Coordinates of C-alpha atoms in Angstrom, one line a residue:
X147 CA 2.8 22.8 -14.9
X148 CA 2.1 19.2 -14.0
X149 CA 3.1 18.2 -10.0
X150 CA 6.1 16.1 -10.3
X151 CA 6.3 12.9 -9.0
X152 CA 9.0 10.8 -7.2
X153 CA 7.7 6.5 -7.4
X154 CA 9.5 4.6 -4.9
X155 CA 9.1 0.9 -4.4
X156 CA 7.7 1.1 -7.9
X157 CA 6.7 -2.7 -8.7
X158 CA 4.8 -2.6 -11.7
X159 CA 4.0 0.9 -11.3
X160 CA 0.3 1.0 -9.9
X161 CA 0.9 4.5 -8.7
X162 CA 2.2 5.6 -11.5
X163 CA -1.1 4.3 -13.5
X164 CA -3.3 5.6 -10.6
X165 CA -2.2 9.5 -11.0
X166 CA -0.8 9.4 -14.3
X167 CA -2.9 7.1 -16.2
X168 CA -2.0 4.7 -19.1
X169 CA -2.7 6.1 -21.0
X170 CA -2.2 9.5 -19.6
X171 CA -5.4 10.7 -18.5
X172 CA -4.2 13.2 -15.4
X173 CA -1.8 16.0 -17.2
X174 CA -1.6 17.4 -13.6
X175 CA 1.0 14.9 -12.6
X176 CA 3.9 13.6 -13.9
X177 CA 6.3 10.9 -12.9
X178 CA 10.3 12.5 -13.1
X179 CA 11.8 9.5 -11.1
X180 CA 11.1 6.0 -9.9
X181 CA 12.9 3.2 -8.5
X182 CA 11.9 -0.7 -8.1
X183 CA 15.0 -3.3 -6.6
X184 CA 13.7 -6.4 -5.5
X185 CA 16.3 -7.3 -2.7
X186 CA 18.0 -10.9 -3.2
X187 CA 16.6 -11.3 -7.0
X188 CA 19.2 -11.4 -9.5
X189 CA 16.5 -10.8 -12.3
X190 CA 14.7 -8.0 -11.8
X191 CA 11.1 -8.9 -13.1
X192 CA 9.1 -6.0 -11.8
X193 CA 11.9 -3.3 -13.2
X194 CA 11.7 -5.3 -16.7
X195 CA 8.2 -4.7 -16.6
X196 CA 7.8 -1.4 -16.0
X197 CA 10.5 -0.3 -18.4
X198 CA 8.6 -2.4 -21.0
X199 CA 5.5 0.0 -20.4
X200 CA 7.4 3.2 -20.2
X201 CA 10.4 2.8 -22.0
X202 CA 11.0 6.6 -21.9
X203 CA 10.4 6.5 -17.8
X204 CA 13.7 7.7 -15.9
X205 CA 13.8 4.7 -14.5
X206 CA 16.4 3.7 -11.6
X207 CA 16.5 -0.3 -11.1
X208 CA 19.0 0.0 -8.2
X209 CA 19.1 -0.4 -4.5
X210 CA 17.5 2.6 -3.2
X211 CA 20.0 2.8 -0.4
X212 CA 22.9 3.2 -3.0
X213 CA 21.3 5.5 -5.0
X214 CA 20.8 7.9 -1.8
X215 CA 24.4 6.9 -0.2
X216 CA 26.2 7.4 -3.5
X217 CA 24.3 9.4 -6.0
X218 CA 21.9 11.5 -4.4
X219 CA 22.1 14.0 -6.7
X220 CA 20.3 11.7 -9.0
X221 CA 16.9 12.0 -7.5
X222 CA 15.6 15.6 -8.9
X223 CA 13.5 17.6 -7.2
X224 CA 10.2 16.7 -6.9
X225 CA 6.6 18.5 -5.7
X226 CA 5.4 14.2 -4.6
X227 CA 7.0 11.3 -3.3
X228 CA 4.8 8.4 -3.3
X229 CA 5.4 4.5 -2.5
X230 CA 4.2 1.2 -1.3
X231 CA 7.0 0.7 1.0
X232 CA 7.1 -2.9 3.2
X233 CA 6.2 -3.2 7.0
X234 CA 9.4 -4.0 8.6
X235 CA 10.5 -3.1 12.5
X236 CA 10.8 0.4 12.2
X237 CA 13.2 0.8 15.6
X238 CA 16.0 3.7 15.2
X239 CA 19.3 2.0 15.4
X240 CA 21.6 4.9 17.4
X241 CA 24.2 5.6 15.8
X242 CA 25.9 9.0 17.7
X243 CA 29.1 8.0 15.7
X244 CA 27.0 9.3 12.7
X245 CA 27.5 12.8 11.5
X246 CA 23.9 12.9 10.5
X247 CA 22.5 11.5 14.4
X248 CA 20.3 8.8 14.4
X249 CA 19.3 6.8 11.8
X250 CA 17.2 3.4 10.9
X251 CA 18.1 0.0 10.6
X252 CA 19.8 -0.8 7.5
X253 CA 17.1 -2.7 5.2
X254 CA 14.0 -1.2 6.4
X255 CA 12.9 1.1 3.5
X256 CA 11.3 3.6 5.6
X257 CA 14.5 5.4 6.4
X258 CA 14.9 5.7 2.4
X259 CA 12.1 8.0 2.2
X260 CA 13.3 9.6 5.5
X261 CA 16.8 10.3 4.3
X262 CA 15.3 11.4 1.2
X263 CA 13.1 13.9 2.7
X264 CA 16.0 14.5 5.2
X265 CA 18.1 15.0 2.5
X266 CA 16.3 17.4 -0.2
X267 CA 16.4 20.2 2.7
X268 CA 14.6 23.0 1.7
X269 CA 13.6 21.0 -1.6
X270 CA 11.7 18.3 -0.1
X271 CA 8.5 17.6 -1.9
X272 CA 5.6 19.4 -0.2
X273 CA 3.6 15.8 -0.5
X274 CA 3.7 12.7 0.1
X275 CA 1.3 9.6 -0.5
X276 CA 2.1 6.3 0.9
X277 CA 0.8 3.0 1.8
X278 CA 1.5 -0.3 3.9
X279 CA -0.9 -2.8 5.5
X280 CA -3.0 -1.8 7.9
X281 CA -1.2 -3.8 10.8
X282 CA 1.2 -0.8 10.1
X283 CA -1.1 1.0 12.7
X284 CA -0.8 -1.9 15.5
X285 CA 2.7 -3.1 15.5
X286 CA 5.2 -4.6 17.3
X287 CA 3.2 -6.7 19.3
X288 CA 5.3 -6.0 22.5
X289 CA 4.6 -2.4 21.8
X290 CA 1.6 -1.3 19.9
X291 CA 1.7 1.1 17.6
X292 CA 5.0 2.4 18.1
X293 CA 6.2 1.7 14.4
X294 CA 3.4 4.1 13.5
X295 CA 4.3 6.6 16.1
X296 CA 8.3 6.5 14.9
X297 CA 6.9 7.0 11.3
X298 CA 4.9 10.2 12.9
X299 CA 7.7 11.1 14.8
X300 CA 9.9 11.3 11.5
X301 CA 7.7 13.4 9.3
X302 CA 6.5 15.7 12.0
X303 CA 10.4 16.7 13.3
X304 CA 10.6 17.2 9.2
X305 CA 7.4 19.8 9.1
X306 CA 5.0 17.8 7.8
X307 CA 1.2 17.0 8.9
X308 CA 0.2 13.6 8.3
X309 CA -3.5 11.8 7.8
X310 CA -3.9 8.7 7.6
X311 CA -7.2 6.1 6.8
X312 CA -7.5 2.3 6.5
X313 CA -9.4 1.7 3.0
X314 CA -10.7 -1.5 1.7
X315 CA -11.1 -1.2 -1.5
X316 CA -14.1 -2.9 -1.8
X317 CA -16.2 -0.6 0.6
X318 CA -16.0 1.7 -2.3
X319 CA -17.5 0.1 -5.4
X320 CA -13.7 -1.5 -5.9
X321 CA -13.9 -5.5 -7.2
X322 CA -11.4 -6.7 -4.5
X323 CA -11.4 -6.5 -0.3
X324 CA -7.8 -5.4 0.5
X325 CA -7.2 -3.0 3.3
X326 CA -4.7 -0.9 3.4
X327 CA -3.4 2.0 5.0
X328 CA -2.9 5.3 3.0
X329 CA -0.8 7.9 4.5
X330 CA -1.2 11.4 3.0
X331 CA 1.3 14.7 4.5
X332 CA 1.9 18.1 4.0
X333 CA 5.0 20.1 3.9
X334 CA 4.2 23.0 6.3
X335 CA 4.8 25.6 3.6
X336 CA 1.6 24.7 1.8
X337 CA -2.0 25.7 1.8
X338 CA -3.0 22.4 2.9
X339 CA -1.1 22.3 5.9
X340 CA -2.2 25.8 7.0
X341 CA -5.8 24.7 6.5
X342 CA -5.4 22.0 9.0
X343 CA -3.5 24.1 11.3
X344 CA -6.0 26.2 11.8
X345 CA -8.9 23.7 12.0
X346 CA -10.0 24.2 15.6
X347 CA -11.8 20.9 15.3
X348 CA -9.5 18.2 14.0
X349 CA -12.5 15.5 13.7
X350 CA -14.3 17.5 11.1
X351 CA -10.9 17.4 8.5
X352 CA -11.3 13.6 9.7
X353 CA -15.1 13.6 9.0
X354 CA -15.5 16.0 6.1
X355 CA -13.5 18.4 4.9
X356 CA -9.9 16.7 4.3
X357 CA -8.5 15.0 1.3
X358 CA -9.0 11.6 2.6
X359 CA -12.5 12.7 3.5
X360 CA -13.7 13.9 0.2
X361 CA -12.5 10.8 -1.8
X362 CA -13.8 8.4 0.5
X363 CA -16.7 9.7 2.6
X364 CA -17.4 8.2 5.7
X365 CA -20.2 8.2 8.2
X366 CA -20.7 10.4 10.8
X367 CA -18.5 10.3 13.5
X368 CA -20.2 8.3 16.6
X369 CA -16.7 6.2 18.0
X370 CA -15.1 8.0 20.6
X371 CA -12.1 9.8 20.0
X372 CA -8.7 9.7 20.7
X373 CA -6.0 12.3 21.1
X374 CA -2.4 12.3 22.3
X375 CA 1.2 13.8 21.8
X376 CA 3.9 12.2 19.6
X377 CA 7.6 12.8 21.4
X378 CA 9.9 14.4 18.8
X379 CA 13.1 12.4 20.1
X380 CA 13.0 9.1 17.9
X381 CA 15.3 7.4 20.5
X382 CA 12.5 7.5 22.8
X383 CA 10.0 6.7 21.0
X384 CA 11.4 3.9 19.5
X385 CA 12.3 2.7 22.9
X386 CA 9.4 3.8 25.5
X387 CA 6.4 4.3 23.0
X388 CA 3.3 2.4 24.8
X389 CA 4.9 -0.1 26.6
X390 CA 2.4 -1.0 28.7
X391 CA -0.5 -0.7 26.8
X392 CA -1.9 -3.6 25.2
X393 CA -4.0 -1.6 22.3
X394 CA -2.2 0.8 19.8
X395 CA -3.5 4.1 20.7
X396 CA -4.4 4.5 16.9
X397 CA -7.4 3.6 15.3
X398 CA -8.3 3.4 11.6
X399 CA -8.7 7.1 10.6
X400 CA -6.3 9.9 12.0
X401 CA -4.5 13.1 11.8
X402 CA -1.6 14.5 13.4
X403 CA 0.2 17.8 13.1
X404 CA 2.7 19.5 15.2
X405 CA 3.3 16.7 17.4
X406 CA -0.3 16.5 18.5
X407 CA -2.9 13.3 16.9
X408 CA -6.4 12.9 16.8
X409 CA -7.9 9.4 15.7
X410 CA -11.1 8.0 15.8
X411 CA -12.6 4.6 14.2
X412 CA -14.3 5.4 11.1
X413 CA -16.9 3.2 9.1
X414 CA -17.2 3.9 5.0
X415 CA -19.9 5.5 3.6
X416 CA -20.8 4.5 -0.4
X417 CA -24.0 3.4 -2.1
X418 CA -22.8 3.9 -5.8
X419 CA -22.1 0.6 -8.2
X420 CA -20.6 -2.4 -6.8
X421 CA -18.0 -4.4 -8.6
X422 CA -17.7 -7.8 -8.1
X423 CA -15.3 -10.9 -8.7
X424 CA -17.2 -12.6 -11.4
X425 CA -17.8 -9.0 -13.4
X426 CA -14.0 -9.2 -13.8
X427 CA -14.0 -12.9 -15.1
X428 CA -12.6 -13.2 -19.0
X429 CA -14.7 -15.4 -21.2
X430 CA -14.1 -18.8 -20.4
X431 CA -12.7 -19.7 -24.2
X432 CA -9.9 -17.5 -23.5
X433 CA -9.0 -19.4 -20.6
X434 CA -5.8 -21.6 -21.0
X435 CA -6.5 -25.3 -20.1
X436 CA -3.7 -25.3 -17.3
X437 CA -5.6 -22.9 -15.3
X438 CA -8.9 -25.7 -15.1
X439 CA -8.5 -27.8 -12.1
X440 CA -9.4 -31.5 -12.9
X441 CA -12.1 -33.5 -10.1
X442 CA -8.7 -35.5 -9.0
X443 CA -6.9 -32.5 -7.8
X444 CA -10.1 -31.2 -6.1
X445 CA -10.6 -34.5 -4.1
X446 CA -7.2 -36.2 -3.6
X447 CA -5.8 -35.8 0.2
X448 CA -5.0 -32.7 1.0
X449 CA -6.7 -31.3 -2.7
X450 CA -8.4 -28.2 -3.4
X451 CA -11.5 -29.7 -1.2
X452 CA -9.4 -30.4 1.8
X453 CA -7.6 -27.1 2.2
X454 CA -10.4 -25.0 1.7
X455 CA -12.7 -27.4 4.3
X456 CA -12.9 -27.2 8.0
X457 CA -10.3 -28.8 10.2
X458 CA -10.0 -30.4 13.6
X459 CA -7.3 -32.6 13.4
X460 CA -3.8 -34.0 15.3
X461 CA -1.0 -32.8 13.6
X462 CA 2.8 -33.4 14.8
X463 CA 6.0 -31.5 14.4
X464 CA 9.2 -32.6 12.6
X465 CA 10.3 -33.2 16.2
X466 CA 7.6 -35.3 17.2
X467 CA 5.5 -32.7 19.4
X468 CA 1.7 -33.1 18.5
X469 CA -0.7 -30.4 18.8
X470 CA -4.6 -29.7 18.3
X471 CA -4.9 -28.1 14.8
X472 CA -8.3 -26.1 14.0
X473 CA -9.7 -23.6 11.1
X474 CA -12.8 -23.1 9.8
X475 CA -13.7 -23.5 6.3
X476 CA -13.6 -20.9 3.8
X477 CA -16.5 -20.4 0.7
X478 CA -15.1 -23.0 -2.5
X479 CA -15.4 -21.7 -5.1
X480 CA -14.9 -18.2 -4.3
X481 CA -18.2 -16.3 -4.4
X482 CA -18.7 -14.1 -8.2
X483 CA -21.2 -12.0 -6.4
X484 CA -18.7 -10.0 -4.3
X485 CA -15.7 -8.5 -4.4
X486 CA -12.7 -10.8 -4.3
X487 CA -10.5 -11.8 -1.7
X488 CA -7.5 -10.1 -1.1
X489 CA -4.5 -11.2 -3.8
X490 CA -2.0 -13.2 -2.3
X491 CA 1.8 -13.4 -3.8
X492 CA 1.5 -17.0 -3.6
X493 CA -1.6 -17.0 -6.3
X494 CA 0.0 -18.2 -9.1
X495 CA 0.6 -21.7 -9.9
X496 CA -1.1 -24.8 -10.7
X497 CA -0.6 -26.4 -6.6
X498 CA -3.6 -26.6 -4.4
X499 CA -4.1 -23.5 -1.7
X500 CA -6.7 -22.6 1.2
X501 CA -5.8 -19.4 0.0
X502 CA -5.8 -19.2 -4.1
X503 CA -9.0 -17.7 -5.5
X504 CA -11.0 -20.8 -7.3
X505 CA -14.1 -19.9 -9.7
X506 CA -16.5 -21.9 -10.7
X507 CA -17.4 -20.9 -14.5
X508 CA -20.1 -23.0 -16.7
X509 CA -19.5 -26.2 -14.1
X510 CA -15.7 -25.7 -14.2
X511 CA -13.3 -25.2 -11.3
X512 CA -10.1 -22.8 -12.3
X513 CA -7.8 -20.6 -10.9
X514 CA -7.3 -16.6 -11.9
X515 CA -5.6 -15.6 -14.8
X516 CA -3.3 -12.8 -14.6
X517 CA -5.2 -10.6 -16.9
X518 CA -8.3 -11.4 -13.8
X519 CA -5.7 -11.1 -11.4
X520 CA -4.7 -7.1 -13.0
X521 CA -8.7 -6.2 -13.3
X522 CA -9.5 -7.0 -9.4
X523 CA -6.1 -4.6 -9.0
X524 CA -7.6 -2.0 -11.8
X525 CA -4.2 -2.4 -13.5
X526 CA -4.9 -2.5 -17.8
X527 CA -5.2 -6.0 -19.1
X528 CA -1.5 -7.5 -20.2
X529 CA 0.0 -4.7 -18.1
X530 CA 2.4 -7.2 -16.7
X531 CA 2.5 -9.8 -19.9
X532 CA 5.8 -10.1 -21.4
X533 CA 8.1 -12.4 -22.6
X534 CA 10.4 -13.9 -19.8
X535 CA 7.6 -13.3 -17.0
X536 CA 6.0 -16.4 -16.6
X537 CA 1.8 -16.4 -15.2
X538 CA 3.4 -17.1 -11.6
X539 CA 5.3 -13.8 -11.7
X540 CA 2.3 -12.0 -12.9
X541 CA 0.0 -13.0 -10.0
X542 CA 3.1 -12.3 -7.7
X543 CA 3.2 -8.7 -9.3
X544 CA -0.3 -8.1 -8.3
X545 CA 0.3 -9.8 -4.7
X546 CA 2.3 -7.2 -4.0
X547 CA 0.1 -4.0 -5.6
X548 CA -2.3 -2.0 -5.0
X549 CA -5.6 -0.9 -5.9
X550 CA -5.1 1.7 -8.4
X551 CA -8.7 2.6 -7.8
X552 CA -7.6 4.4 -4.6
X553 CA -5.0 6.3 -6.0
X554 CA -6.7 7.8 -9.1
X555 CA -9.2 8.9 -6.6
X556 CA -6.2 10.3 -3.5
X557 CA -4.9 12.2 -6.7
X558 CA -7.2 13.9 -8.2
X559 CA -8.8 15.2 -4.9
X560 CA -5.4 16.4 -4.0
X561 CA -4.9 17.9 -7.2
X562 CA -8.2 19.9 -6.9
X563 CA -6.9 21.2 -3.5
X564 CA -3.6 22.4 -4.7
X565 CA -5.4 24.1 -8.4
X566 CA -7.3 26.1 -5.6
X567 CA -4.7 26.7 -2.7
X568 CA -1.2 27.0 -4.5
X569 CA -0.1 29.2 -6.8
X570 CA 1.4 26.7 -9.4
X571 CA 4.4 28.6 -10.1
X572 CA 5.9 27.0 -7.2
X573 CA 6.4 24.0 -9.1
X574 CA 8.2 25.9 -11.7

């Protein structure tokens, strides 16, 4: 019986393509329930394209919030909840007038998984598989790392064991450099979770042996490593959580389980194929004329040329203050012998950008088309093309995704684990 899944914070459904395939080329999982609301957007893009490419999806296009506040009963039971939530400020908002204690800040998305989890009881999923950006790990500034800890705090007090590992993508064969933070736990009535429990070194899960591990090896450990004690009272941890110290006390690779963490700084360790930016380029007669950029563009004030150049300038506010501004300049066009830079929402559109990619094809300049834009994710070609989402949508839709890459490769390692821990009749 396939492990059933729980999307949340769906977009375009790059986790569902990463353990489900399109098309399906994992039967071992199966997506029973997602949900995608865009907050503020009175069309919902992302949800019309994802119903477009899995019309037969039970598919929720609501505010998650309301779904859990008001119809709970909606979201089935499910084996893995996985999602791309936002980094917000995580800080529990007391609230002892609450039957149900304390609870987040309205808003922030990380309490929808919580309460979710909270929730299900005995039937919460026994995994979960999340990611966020990487600065996850190192904010609020005033307090380092206590957004991370709170997250830790949650899922420990709710019996789970949690690793964690900054990935860029690219450091594994994968055509774009975008790091991100994937968070993998374990309910503590699972195979996994009893493995690591009785682990008497918790660097060599970290090093070799875990999930994480296994699907993206690393070097031998050499960093020094860290350990410490999460508090299982959110109140103070939101509130007291390192606030004196000016570093986060987590570094890039970790593991925590019954309250207790061990991180260390971890550096990749891959020599297969390499993908790069211009092996992901469409033939240039397929490119539409509006995404070549004329010599005017590149050289007018404040064209491509300028915003990608070196500054030193005098610049002045709207109120008249004037200040030093510097930046160094950044590689124009973009380099087809890498990976890509990391997609920005703000890629589409025909407006000059330090930050747009710009390739240079058979003495052309151009932006990315969407379908180049989807490859450097790993997302099918015309995954996201349908009528009513314009080219700017598109590139805003991969902005916000992931690489599925990683996924496919979290997913079936965890698979494998379960096939050999769990009896699958559990799932039954």
């Amino acid at each position: 019986m396939p492990i059933r899944v729980v999307e949340l914070f769906a977009g375009v459904g790059g986790f569902r393509i990463g353990l489900e395939g399109l098309p399906r080329r994992d039967e071992n999982y199966q997506v029973v329930w997602s949900n995608q609301w865009e907050p503020s957007t009175k069309i919902q893009h992302a949800n019309m394209v994802y119903q477009n490419r899995w019309p037969e999806a039970n598919h929720c296009g609501e505010n998650i919030e309301d779904v859990i506040e008001n119809r709970f009963n909606e979201i089935p039971n499910h084996d893995l909840l996985v999602g791309g939530f936002p980094c917000q400020d995580y800080s529990v908002a007391t609230t002892l007038k609450n039957s149900r204690g304390l609870t987040g800040k309205k808003g922030v998305l990380w309490w929808s998984i919580e309460a979710i989890l909270r929730l299900k009881e005995d039937n919460k999923p026994q995994y979960l598989m999340l990611e966020n950006v990487d600065r996850l790990l190192k904010s609020p500034s005033k307090q380092r790392g206590r957004d991370f800890a709170v997250i830790l705090s949650s899922l420990n007090n709710l019996g789970y064991a949690v690793e964690w590992r900054v990935i860029n993508a690219a450091e594994y064969g994968m055509p774009q450099r975008r790091r991100r933070i994937f968070i993998l736990a374990y309910r503590n009535n699972t195979a996994i979770y009893r493995q690591i429990n009785e682990t008497v070194n918790k660097e060599d899960w970290l090093e070799t042996t875990g999930i994480i591990a296994t699907a993206f090896p690393i070097r031998e450990l050499t960093e020094n490593i860290r350990r410490g004690v999460i508090q299982n009272d959110l109140l103070r941890v939101s509130e007291e959580f390192n606030l004196e110290g000016n570093d986060s006390p987590f570094e890039n690779c970790g593991l925590m389980i019954n309250g207790e963490f061990t991180t260390v700084k971890t550096r990749p360790n891959y020599n297969g194929v390499m993908q790069t930016l211009g092996s992901n380029l469409i033939d240039e007669q397929e490119v539409p004329e509006e995404f070549f950029i004329s010599n005017e563009d590149v050289n007018k004030h404040k064209g491509w040329k300028y915003l990608k150049g070196s500054k030193s300038e005098v610049r002045e506010t709207k109120d008249g203050f004037k200040y030093n501004y510097s930046e160094g300049s950044m590689i124009f066009p973009d380099a087809l012998d890498n990976a890509s830079r990391t997609i920005i929402t703000g890629e589409g559109g025909k407006s000059p950008s330090r930050f747009k990619h710009v390739v240079e094809q058979n003495g052309r300049l151009r932006r990315l088309t969407p379908i180049e834009l989807e490859r450097l994710n790993m997302f099918p070609d015309r995954h996201t093309e349908l009528d009513g989402i314009t080219d700017t949508k598109r590139a805003f839709f991969m902005g916000n995704a992931l690489v599925v890459g990683i996924v496919q490769k979290l997913g079936q390692k965890l698979s494998e684990r379960i096939d050999v821990n769990i009896n699958r009749e559990q799932f039954a």
